[in-house]
Amino acid sequence: MARAPLLHDRLVGAISDETEPDRTAASFRSSEENCSIPTDQSGFTRSEPLAGRFRHIGIRTSASLALVAGIALLTIAGLARSAFADEPPTVAAAADLQFALTEVAAAFAAETGLEVKLAFGSSGNFARQIRQGAPFEMYLSADESYVLELSRDGFTRDDGVLYAIGRIVVIVPDGSPLEPDGTLRDLRAALADGRVQKFAIANPEHAPYGRRAEEALRHAGLWEAIEDRLVLGENVAQAAQFATSGSTAGGIIAYSLALSPKVSARGRFEPIPEAWHAPLRQRMVLLENAGATAGRFFAFVQAPRARAVMRRYGFVLPGEGS
Amino acid sequence: MDWTALRLSLQLGSFTVLLLLPVGIWAGRRLAYRDFRGKGVVEALVALPLVLPPTVFGYYLLVGFGAASPIGQVWHSLFGRPLVFTFEGLLVASVIFNLPFAIQPMQRGFEAIPREVREAAACCGMSPWQALRRIELPLAWPGILTAMVLGFAHTLGEFGIVLMVGGSIPGETRTIAIAIYDRVQAFDDLAAAQMSALLLAISLVTIALTYGLSRRVGRRLG
Amino acid sequence: MSAGLLVRLHQDAPIPLAATFACAPGEMLALVGPSGSGKSTILRTIAGLYRPRNGAVSVEGDVWFESEAGVWLPAHRRRAGLVFQSYALFPHLTALDNVTAALGHLPRGERRARAGQLLELVHLAGLEGRRPAELSGGQQQRVAVARALGREPKVLLLDEPFSAVDKATRQKLYRELAAMRQRLSMPVVLVTHDLDEALMLADRLSLLHHGRTLQDGPPLQVIERPATLEAARLVGQRNLFDATVLEHQAPPGFTLLRWCGRVLEAERNPLYPVGASVSWMIPSSHLVLHRRDRPSRGEHENPVPGIITECLPLGESTSCALTVDGGADLSLAFSVPSHVAARNRLAPGERATVSLLASGIHLMPPDDTCPPVG
């Protein structure tokens, strides 16, 4: 190993004898210092704010986050519970009552100071939701069979009362190639010569007005011809939307909707003979969990003031005349 | 302009984001840091709501949480209200359906932190909790914020599930998206137009924020 | 021995490891090996970032890891200062805050001052407010060192800290590290694949290959006296040959080897029996070229004539290869200063003679078997 120390010394000597690199180092340093603009005191940020305190807790990350989530969830649930205390009751109403019932509810509020919340949709949909526990307190169906089934299955207080006999009309928007012909003869001709590409009705699966529209079309012998040109609304109000939007040639919708100013402004209509379809017996009922306000509203709808409004929209009871 | 519906939507969005914050951070971090058997399956499950049709999801929610289901009945007996057709039901659905919007950006945010930086935190003497607070969260924050913003905006716009599970009950489950639908059916074009314009504006702001934030991720780590 | 760092690791998968070494306080140990030899894994094991199947790590008597007893301290509970290859500075914090992050063991009020001191120690005063993105590679490395030191570590670990900087900065950093070492009282482990770096900086060198410790000792010894052929190849020795032991002369004589039809005089090494096959090596620094115009003193030690086959000027030196007369495929590699090559008119095809200095001829067991025990 005699040589080894010599070699080592040589290396050490080599390093300390570096004059060239020294100068390089010095110049490097000085160029660095030129670059180092003295930072102002704001460069010295405060040391970590809360970390010191947390060091002693030692809860594992996962557990803490789970805790936060759990607390949040319970808060929500608690809030929801307390919020429900004095809410106005929700009334589920068939879509054809869109305008009529809104007016009735306004009159109710004016007279009693009590509010009701209105939800409009297809009768069949509501019936299903009620079975699933939807918190409605009153239900107005365009087809009484839904009400009677619910009553039979124990979701309602009783069988309810008839509030109207519904009618269907054929409506055509302004600019449509169709004529508003209640006998549907024009429709037959239009189907033959290709004037009709799209025609709107409510979905017969769960909307009573749709089912009646289908029955009427079958009665007139037009169903096969028109079936694949149908545009189905999720409820009769959406069907009215489609029918009057101008993107269809027209449609079959509820009389009550056609009577409202907003809809009648967009097109012309004519009623379809009642004999062409099963009657639209429309029934309303209080549901099992109905409260006092709902009860009062139920009575109000049957009172003369409300009946007048309903008649204006074509909701007539047998014997009342249209 | 249905202010109740707007308030409802904002509440739904806020609470969803609030609940998803810890869930997203925990899951995003785990997925970012660890490789385990079945990780691909977990990531696919998390991403499922991105491609699942909302109505399919709504259907399964009704079946799983409806009044006839065990979960629904337990909930009803605990809280006196059903899970479906209530705000809480919407919240549950919203949280589940927004999982990918929460987890994926957060996962990206955590993935962007170099492993050696996390290791350096440990070598500096920081416990995992301290490292999370002082190193990981600040670095992943743009990803986390993106997740919250996306989740909020997505909840505002959610329609199919809200309709199926919520039922459009005013003041309870009629969110602004449903309200627009409702106003159109009621031939109330003015209200529908106002609310649509508002949602459009919110969406634009969301996109701008998201893009701005994702640029910041790059700058932070650059 | 309870002082210093003691490491003993063994596992077969997923990364093969079979390393054993020790490092005394104040000593610098270089872990050297080619890429993939497990050096960084070992470093990370010491730091607590990797847990192998079997082994033990202890520092100053504190057991940080012992697989038999199931002891494992996670990284944040050890006091190991690790300077990462990529520095791993916290990008969102200033240089000062980066260092402060490691000072959690100090009372709140003292941290900023101490961090400032540490940055001064690494010659970064004035740059405390900069973020890592605003610092050069060399400056970032110094912040990383300051941060590692801030922890008052019991062992300082440097993972190829100079690989990412340019040569001029590297030279500067070598000097600074050498200067700083005099003030450090802890074991320092430096991982590098650069032998010259190890030579310059380290007190001991541990040679690794595929996770296995091949040899452990002072750097020059490992380089000039590798224990096996494998080690010799790893440290870059090119002149590796086989020979047979002829005779061991009485001290102070030589050991005589038969090689390539010649008799070589090697440094006396009676461990290898007469008649045994051995491998031997000679470092390039111990080959002396015979001057063409004037004879010189060293000529008489093991002269080997041959034909130059390669003559590559590489900067100030010229790398040459000489094919030995009588050994068609035996080639001696050596280098001479370029002016010497010019003066001697060295070129492929020219004849030349080199002397093999006896003290440089080092014997090793043939074909990677274990060295004899003396």
Short mmCIF file of C-alpha atoms in Angstrom, two decimals, chain A residues 1-10, chain C residues 220 224-225 267 286 359:
data_model
loop_
_atom_site.label_atom_id
_atom_site.label_comp_id
_atom_site.label_asym_id
_atom_site.label_seq_id
_atom_site.Cartn_x
_atom_site.Cartn_y
_atom_site.Cartn_z
CA MET A 1 0.00 0.00 0.00
CA ALA A 2 3.07 2.18 -0.22
CA ARG A 3 1.88 3.99 -3.30
CA ALA A 4 -1.60 4.70 -2.11
CA PRO A 5 -0.90 7.65 0.18
CA LEU A 6 1.13 9.30 -2.58
CA LEU A 7 -1.73 9.08 -4.97
CA HIS A 8 -4.08 10.44 -2.38
CA ASP A 9 -1.77 13.31 -1.63
CA ARG A 10 -1.55 14.02 -5.28
CA LEU C 220 -8.41 3.75 -3.05
CA GLU C 224 -6.81 -0.55 -6.72
CA ARG C 225 -7.20 -3.74 -4.81
CA GLU C 267 4.01 -7.91 -5.07
CA HIS C 286 1.05 1.57 -12.87
CA SER C 359 3.49 -3.01 -6.74
#
